[in-house]
PDB file of C-alpha atoms and ligand atoms in Angstrom:
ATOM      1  CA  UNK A 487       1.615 -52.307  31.004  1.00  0.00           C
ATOM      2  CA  UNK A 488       4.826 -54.038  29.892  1.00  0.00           C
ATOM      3  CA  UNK A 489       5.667 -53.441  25.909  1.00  0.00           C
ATOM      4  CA  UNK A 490       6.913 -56.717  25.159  1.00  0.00           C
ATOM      5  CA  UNK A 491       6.768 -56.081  20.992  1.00  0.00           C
ATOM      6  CA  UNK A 492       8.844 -53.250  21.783  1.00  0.00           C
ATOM      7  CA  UNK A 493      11.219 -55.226  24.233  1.00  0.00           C
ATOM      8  CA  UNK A 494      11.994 -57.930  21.511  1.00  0.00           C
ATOM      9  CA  UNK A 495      12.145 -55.415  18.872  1.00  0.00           C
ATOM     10  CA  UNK A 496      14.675 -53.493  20.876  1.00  0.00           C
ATOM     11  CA  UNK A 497      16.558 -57.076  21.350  1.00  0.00           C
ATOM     12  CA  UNK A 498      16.331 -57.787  17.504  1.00  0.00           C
ATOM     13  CA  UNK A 499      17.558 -54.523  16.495  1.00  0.00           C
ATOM     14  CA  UNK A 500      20.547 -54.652  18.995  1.00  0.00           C
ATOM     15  CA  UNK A 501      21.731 -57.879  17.524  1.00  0.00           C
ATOM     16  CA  UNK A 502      21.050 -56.486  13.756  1.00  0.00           C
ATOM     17  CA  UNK A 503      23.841 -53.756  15.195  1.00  0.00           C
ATOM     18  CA  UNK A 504      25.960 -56.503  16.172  1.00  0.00           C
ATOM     19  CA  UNK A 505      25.625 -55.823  19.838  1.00  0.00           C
ATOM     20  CA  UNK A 506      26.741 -58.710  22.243  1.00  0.00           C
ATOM     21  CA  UNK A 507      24.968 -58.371  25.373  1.00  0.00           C
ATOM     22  CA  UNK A 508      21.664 -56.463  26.053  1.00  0.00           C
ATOM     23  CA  UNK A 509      19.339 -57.382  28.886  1.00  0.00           C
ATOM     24  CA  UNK A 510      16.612 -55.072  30.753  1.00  0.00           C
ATOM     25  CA  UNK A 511      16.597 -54.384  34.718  1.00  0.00           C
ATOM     26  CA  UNK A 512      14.107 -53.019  36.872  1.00  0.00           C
ATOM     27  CA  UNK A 513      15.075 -49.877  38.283  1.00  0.00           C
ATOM     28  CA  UNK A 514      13.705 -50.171  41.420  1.00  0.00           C
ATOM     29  CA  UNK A 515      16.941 -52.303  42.399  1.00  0.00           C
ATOM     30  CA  UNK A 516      18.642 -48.788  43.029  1.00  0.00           C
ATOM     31  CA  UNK A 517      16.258 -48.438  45.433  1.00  0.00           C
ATOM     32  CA  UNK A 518      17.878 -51.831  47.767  1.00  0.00           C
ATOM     33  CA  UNK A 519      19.000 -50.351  50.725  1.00  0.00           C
ATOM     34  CA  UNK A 520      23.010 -52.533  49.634  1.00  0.00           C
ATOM     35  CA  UNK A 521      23.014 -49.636  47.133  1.00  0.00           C
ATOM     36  CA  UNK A 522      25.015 -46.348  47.513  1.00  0.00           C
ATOM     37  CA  UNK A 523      25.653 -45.076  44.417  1.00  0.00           C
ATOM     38  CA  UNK A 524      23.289 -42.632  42.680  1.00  0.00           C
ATOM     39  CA  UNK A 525      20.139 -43.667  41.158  1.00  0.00           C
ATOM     40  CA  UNK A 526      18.662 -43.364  37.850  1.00  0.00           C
ATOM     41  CA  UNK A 527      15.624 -41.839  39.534  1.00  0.00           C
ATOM     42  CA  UNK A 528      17.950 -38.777  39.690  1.00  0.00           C
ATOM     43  CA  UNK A 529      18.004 -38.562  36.103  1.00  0.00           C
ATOM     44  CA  UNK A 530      14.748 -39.625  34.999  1.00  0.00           C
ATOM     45  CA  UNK A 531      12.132 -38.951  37.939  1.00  0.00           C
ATOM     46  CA  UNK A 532      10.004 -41.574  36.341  1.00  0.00           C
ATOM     47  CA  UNK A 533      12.493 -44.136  34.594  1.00  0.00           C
ATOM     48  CA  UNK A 534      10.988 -47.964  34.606  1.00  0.00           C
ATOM     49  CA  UNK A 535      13.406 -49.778  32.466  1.00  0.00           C
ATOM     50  CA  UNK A 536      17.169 -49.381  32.317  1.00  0.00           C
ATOM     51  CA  UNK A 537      18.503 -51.345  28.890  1.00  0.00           C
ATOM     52  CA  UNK A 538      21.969 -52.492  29.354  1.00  0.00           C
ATOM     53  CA  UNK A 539      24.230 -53.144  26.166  1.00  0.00           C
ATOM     54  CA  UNK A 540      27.614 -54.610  25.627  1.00  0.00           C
ATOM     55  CA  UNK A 541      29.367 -55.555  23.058  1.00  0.00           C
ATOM     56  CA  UNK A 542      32.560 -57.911  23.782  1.00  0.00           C
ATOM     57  CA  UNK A 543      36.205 -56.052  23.240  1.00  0.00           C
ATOM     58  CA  UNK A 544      38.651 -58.085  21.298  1.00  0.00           C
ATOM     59  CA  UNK A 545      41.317 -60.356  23.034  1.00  0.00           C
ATOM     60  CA  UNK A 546      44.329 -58.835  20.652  1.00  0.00           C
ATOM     61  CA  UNK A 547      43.905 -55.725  23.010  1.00  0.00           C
ATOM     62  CA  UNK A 548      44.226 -57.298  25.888  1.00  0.00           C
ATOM     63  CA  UNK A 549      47.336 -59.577  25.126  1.00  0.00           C
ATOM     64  CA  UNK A 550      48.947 -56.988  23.766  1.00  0.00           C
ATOM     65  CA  UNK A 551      48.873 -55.352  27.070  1.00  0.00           C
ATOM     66  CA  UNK A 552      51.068 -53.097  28.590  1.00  0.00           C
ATOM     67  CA  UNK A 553      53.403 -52.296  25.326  1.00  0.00           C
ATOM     68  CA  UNK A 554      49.846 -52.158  23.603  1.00  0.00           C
ATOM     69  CA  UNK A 555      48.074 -49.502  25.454  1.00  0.00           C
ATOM     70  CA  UNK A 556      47.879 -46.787  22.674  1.00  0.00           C
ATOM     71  CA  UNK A 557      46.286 -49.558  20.784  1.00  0.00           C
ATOM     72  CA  UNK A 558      44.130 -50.677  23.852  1.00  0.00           C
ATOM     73  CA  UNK A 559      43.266 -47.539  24.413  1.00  0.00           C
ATOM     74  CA  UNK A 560      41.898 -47.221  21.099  1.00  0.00           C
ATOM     75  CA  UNK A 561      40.095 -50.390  20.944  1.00  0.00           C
ATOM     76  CA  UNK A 562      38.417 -49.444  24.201  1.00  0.00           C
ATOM     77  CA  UNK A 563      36.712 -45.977  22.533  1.00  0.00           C
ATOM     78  CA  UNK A 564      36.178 -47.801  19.256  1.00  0.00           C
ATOM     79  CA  UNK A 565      33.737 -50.179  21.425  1.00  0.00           C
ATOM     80  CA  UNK A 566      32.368 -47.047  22.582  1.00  0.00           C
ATOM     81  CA  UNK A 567      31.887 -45.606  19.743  1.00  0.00           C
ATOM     82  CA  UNK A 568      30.050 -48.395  18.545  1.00  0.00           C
ATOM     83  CA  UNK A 569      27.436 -48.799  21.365  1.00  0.00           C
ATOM     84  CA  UNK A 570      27.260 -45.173  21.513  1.00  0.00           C
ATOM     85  CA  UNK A 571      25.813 -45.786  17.606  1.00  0.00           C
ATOM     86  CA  UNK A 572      23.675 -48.611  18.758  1.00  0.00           C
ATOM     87  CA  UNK A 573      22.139 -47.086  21.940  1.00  0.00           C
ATOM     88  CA  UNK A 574      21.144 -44.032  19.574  1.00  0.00           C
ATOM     89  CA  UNK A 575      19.217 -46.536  17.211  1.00  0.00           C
ATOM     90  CA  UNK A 576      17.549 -47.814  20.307  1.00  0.00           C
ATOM     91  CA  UNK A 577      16.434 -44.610  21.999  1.00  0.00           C
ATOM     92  CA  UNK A 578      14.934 -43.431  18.252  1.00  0.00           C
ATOM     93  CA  UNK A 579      13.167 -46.459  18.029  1.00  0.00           C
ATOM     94  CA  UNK A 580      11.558 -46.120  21.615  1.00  0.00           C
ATOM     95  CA  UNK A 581      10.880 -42.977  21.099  1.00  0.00           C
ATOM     96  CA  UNK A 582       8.985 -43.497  17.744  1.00  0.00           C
ATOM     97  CA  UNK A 583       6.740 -45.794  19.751  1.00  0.00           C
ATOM     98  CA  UNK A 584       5.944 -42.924  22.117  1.00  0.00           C
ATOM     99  CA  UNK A 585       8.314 -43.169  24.987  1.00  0.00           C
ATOM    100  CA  UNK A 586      11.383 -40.994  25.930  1.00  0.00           C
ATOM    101  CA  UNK A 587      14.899 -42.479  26.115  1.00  0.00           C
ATOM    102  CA  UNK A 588      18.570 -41.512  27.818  1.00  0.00           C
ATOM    103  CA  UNK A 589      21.812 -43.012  27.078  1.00  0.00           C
ATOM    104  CA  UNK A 590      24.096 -43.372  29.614  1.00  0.00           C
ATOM    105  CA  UNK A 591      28.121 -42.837  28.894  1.00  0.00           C
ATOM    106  CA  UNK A 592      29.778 -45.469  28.662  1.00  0.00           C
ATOM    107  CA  UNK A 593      32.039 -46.231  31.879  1.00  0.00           C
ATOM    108  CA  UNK A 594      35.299 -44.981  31.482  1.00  0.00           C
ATOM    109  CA  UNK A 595      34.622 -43.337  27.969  1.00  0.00           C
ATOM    110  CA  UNK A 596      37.263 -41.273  26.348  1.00  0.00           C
ATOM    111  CA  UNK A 597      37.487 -38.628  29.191  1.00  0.00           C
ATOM    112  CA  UNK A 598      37.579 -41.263  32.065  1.00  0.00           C
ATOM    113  CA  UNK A 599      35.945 -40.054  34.509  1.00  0.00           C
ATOM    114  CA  UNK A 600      34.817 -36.607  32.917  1.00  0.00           C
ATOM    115  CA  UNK A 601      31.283 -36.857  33.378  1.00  0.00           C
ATOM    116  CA  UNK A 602      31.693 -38.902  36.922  1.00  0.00           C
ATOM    117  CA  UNK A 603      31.461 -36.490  40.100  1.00  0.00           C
ATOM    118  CA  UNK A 604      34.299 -35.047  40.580  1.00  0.00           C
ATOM    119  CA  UNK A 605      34.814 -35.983  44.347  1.00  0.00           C
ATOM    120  CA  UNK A 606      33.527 -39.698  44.330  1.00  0.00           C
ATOM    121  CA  UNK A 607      34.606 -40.323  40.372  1.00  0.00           C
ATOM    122  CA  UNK A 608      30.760 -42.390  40.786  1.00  0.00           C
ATOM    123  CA  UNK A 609      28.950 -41.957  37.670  1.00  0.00           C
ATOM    124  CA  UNK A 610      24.627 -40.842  37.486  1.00  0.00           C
ATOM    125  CA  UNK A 611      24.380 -44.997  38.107  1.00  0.00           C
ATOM    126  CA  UNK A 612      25.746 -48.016  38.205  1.00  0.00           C
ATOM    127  CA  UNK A 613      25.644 -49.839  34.648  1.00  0.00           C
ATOM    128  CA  UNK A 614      27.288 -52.787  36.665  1.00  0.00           C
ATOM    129  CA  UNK A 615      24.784 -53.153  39.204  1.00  0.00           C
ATOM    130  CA  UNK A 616      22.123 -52.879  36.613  1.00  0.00           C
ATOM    131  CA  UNK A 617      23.477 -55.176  34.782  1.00  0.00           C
ATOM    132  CA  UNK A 618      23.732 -57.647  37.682  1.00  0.00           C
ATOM    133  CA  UNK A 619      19.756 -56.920  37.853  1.00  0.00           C
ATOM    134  CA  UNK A 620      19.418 -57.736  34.109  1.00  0.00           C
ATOM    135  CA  UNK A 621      20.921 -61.155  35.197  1.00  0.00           C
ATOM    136  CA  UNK A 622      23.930 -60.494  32.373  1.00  0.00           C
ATOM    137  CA  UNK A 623      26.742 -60.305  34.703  1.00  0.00           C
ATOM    138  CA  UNK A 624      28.014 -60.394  38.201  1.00  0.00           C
ATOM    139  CA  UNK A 625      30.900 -58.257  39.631  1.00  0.00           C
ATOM    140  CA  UNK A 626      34.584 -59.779  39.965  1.00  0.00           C
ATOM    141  CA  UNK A 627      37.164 -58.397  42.571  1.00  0.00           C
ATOM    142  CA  UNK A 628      38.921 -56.181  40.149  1.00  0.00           C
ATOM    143  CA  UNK A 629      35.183 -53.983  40.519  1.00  0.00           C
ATOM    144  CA  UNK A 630      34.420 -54.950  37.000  1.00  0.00           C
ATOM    145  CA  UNK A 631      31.491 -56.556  35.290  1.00  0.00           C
ATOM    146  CA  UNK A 632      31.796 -60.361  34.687  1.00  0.00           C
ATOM    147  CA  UNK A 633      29.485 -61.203  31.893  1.00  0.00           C
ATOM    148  CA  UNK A 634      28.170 -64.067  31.526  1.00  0.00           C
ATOM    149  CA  UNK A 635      29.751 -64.931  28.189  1.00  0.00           C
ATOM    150  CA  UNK A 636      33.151 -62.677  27.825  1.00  0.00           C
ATOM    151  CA  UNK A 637      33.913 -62.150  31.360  1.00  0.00           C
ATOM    152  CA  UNK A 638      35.255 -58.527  31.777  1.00  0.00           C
ATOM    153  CA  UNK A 639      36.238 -58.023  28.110  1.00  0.00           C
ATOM    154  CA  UNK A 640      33.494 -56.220  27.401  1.00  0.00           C
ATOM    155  CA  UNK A 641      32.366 -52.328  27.198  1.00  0.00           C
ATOM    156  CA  UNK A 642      28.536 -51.262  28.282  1.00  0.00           C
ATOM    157  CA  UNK A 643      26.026 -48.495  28.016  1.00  0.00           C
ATOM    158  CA  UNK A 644      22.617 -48.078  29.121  1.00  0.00           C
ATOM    159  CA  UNK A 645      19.405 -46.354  28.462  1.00  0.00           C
ATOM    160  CA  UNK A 646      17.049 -45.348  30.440  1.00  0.00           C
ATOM    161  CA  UNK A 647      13.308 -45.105  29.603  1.00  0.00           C
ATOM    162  CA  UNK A 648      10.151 -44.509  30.889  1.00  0.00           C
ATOM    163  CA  UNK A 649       8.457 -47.750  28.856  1.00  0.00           C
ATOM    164  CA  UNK A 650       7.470 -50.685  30.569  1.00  0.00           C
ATOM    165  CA  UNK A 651       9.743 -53.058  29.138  1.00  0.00           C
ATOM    166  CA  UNK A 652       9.521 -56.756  30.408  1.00  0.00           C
ATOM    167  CA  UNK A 653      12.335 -56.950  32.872  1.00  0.00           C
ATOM    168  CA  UNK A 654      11.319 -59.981  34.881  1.00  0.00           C
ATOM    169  CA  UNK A 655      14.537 -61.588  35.578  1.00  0.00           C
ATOM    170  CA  UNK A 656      15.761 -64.310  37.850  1.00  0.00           C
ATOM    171  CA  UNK A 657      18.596 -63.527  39.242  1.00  0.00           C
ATOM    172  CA  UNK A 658      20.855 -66.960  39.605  1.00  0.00           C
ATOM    173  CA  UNK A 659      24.476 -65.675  40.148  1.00  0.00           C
ATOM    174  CA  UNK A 660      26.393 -64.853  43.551  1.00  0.00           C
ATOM    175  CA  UNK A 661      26.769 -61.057  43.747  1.00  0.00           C
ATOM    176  CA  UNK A 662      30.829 -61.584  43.350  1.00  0.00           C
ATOM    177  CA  UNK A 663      31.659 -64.376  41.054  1.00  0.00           C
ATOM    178  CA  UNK A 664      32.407 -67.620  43.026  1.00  0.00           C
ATOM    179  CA  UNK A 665      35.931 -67.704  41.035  1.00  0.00           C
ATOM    180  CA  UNK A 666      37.611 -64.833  42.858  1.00  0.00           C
ATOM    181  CA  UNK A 667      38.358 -65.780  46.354  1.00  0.00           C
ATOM    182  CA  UNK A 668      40.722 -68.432  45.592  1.00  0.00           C
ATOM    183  CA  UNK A 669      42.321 -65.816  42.694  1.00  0.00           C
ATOM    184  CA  UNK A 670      42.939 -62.302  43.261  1.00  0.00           C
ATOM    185  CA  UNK A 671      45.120 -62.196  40.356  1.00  0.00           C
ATOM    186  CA  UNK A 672      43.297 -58.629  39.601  1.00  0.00           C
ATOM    187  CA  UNK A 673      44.207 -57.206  42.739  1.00  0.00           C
ATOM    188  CA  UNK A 674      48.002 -58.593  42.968  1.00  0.00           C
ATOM    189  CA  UNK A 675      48.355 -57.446  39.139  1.00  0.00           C
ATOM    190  CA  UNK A 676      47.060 -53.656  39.844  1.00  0.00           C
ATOM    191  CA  UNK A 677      50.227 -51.233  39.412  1.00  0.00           C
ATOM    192  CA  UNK A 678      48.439 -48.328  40.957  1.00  0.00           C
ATOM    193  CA  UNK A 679      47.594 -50.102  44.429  1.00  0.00           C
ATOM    194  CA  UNK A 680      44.087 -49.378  43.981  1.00  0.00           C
ATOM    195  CA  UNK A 681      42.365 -52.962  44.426  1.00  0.00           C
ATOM    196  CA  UNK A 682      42.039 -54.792  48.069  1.00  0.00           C
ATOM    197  CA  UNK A 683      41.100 -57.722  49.367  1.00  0.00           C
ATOM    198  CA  UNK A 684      37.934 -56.775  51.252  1.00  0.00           C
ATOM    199  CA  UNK A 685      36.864 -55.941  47.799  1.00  0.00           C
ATOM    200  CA  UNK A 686      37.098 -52.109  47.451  1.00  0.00           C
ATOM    201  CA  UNK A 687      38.411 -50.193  45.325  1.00  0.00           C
ATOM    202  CA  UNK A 688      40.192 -46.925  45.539  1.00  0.00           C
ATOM    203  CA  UNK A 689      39.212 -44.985  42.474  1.00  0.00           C
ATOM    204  CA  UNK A 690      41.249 -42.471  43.335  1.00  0.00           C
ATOM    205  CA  UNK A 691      44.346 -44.564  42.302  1.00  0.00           C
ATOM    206  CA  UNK A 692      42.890 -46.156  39.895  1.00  0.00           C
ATOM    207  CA  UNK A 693      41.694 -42.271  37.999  1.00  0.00           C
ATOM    208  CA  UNK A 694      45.397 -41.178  39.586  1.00  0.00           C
ATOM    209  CA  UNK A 695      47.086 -43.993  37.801  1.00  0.00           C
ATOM    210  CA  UNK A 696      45.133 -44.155  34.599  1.00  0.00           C
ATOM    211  CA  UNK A 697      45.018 -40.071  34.145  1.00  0.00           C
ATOM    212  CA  UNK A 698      48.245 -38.333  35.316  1.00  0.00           C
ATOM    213  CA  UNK A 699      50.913 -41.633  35.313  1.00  0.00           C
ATOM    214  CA  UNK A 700      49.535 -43.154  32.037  1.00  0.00           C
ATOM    215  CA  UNK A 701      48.836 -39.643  30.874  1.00  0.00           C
ATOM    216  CA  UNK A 702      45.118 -40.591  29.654  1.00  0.00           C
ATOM    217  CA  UNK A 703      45.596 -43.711  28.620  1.00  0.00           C
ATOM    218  CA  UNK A 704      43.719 -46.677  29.803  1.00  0.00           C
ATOM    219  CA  UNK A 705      45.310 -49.731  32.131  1.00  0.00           C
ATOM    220  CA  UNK A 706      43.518 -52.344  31.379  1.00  0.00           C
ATOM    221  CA  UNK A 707      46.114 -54.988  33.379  1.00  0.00           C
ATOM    222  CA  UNK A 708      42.972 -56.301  35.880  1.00  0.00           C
ATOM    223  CA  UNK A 709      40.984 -57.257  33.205  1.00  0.00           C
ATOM    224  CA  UNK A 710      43.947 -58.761  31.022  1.00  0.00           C
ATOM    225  CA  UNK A 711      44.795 -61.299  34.234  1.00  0.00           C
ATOM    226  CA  UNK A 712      41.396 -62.021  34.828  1.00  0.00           C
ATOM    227  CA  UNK A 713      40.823 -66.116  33.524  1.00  0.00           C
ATOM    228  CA  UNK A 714      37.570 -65.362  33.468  1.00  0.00           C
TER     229      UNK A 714
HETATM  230  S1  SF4 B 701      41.289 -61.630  38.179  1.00  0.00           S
HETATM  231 FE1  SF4 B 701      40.542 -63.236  39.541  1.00  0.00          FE
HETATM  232  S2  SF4 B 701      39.878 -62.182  41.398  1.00  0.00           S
HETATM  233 FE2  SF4 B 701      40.062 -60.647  39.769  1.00  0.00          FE
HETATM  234  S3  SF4 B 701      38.002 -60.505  38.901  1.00  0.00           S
HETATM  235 FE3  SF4 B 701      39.109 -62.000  37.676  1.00  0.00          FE
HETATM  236  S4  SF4 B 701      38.638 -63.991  38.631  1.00  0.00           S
HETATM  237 FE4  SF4 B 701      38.063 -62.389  40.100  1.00  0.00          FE
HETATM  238  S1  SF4 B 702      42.686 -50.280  35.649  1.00  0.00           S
HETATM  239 FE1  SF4 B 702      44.816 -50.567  36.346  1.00  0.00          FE
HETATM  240  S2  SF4 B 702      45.070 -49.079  38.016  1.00  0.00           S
HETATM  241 FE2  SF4 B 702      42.855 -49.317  37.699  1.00  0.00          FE
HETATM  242  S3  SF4 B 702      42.239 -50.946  39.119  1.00  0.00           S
HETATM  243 FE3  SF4 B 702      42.686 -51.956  37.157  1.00  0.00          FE
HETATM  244  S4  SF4 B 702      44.856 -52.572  37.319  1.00  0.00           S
HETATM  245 FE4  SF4 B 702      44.463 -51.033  38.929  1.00  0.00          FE
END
């Protein structure tokens, strides 16, 4: 049965933490056949709410971009860091009410793609596609999450638990935001190569780029064009 004290509770408590964005997605949307990443199911046999979280990244660190990337860099694991705190809160509190609880990593946390496969850099799942499914965001050319409310500046986590959380959700937007075809800024922008105009992405240029050229540090220049 779906815990709906414990869904706004979890909602009020994020906000108390100063998170930005949290919604709630059905994970059975792994299970569309559009979907070929790997599946939360993987992790938690019997998982039947993922909890997305975001908290917006400041503009300064974007702007500042690419003299700024130290500082970008920095900005980037600090917003880690802080839903990393916040999704901890969270999973105590479910758990106090009975359930278990997972937290994701963040995409692109401080070792990039450390805890990604090592052959297809994908991570356990998608927090953009579940995220779509919360009806918070849609996806923008540059293979990023476009939220709602601070476009791609933003940094997200999940959780994954086995409560019933109410995750009824309309979903409204276009899968790619309606903005990119007649922009592409991300993709002309990208230093590495790794963007196209069919809409893939090589990660491997992207990981190549961000991990050997930059030396660890993060890019960052598709989201800085991005108007949205
Ligand atoms: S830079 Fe342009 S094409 Fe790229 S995600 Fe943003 S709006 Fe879409
Ligand atoms: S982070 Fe940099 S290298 Fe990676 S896709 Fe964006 S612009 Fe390209």
């Amino acid at each position: 049965m779906t815990d709906r004290d414990l869904t706004k509770s979890l909602k009020d408590s994020a906000f108390k933490m100063n998170a930005d964005i949290i919604g709630f997605a059905d994970p059975t949307c792994f299970l569309n056949p559009d979907y070929t990443g790997n599946k939360p199911q993987d992790v938690m046999p019997d998982v039947r709410s993922v909890i997305v979280l975001g908290v917006s990244v400041p503009h300064g660190a974007f702007e500042t971009l690419p003299a700024g990337r130290a500082e970008y860099t920095n900005t980037l694991m600090a917003g880690t860091a802080t839903l990393r705190v916040i999704a901890f809160q969270l999973a105590k509190l479910i758990e106090k009410k009975g359930y278990k609880a997972t937290i994701l990593p963040s995409e692109g946390s401080e070792f990039g793609y450390w805890y990604a496969n090592k052959e297809t850099l994908k991570a356990n799942m998608s927090i953009k596609y579940a995220a779509y499914y919360a009806g918070l965001s849609n996806f923008g050319m540059n293979h990023l999450l476009i939220s709602k409310e601070y476009g791609p500046k933003v940094r997200m986590t999940a959780i994954l638990t086995d409560a019933e959380l109410d995750n009824e959700t309309e979903i409204t937007l276009p899968f790619v935001h309606e903005h990119c075809s007649s922009c592409l800024k991300c993709i002309k922008i990208c230093p590495a190569g790794a963007l196209s105009e069919d809409g893939t992405i090589d990660k491997h240029k992207c990981a190549d780029y961000m991990f050997n050229t930059l030396g660890g540090l993060r890019c960052g220049m598709c989201i800085k064009v991005c108007p949205l």
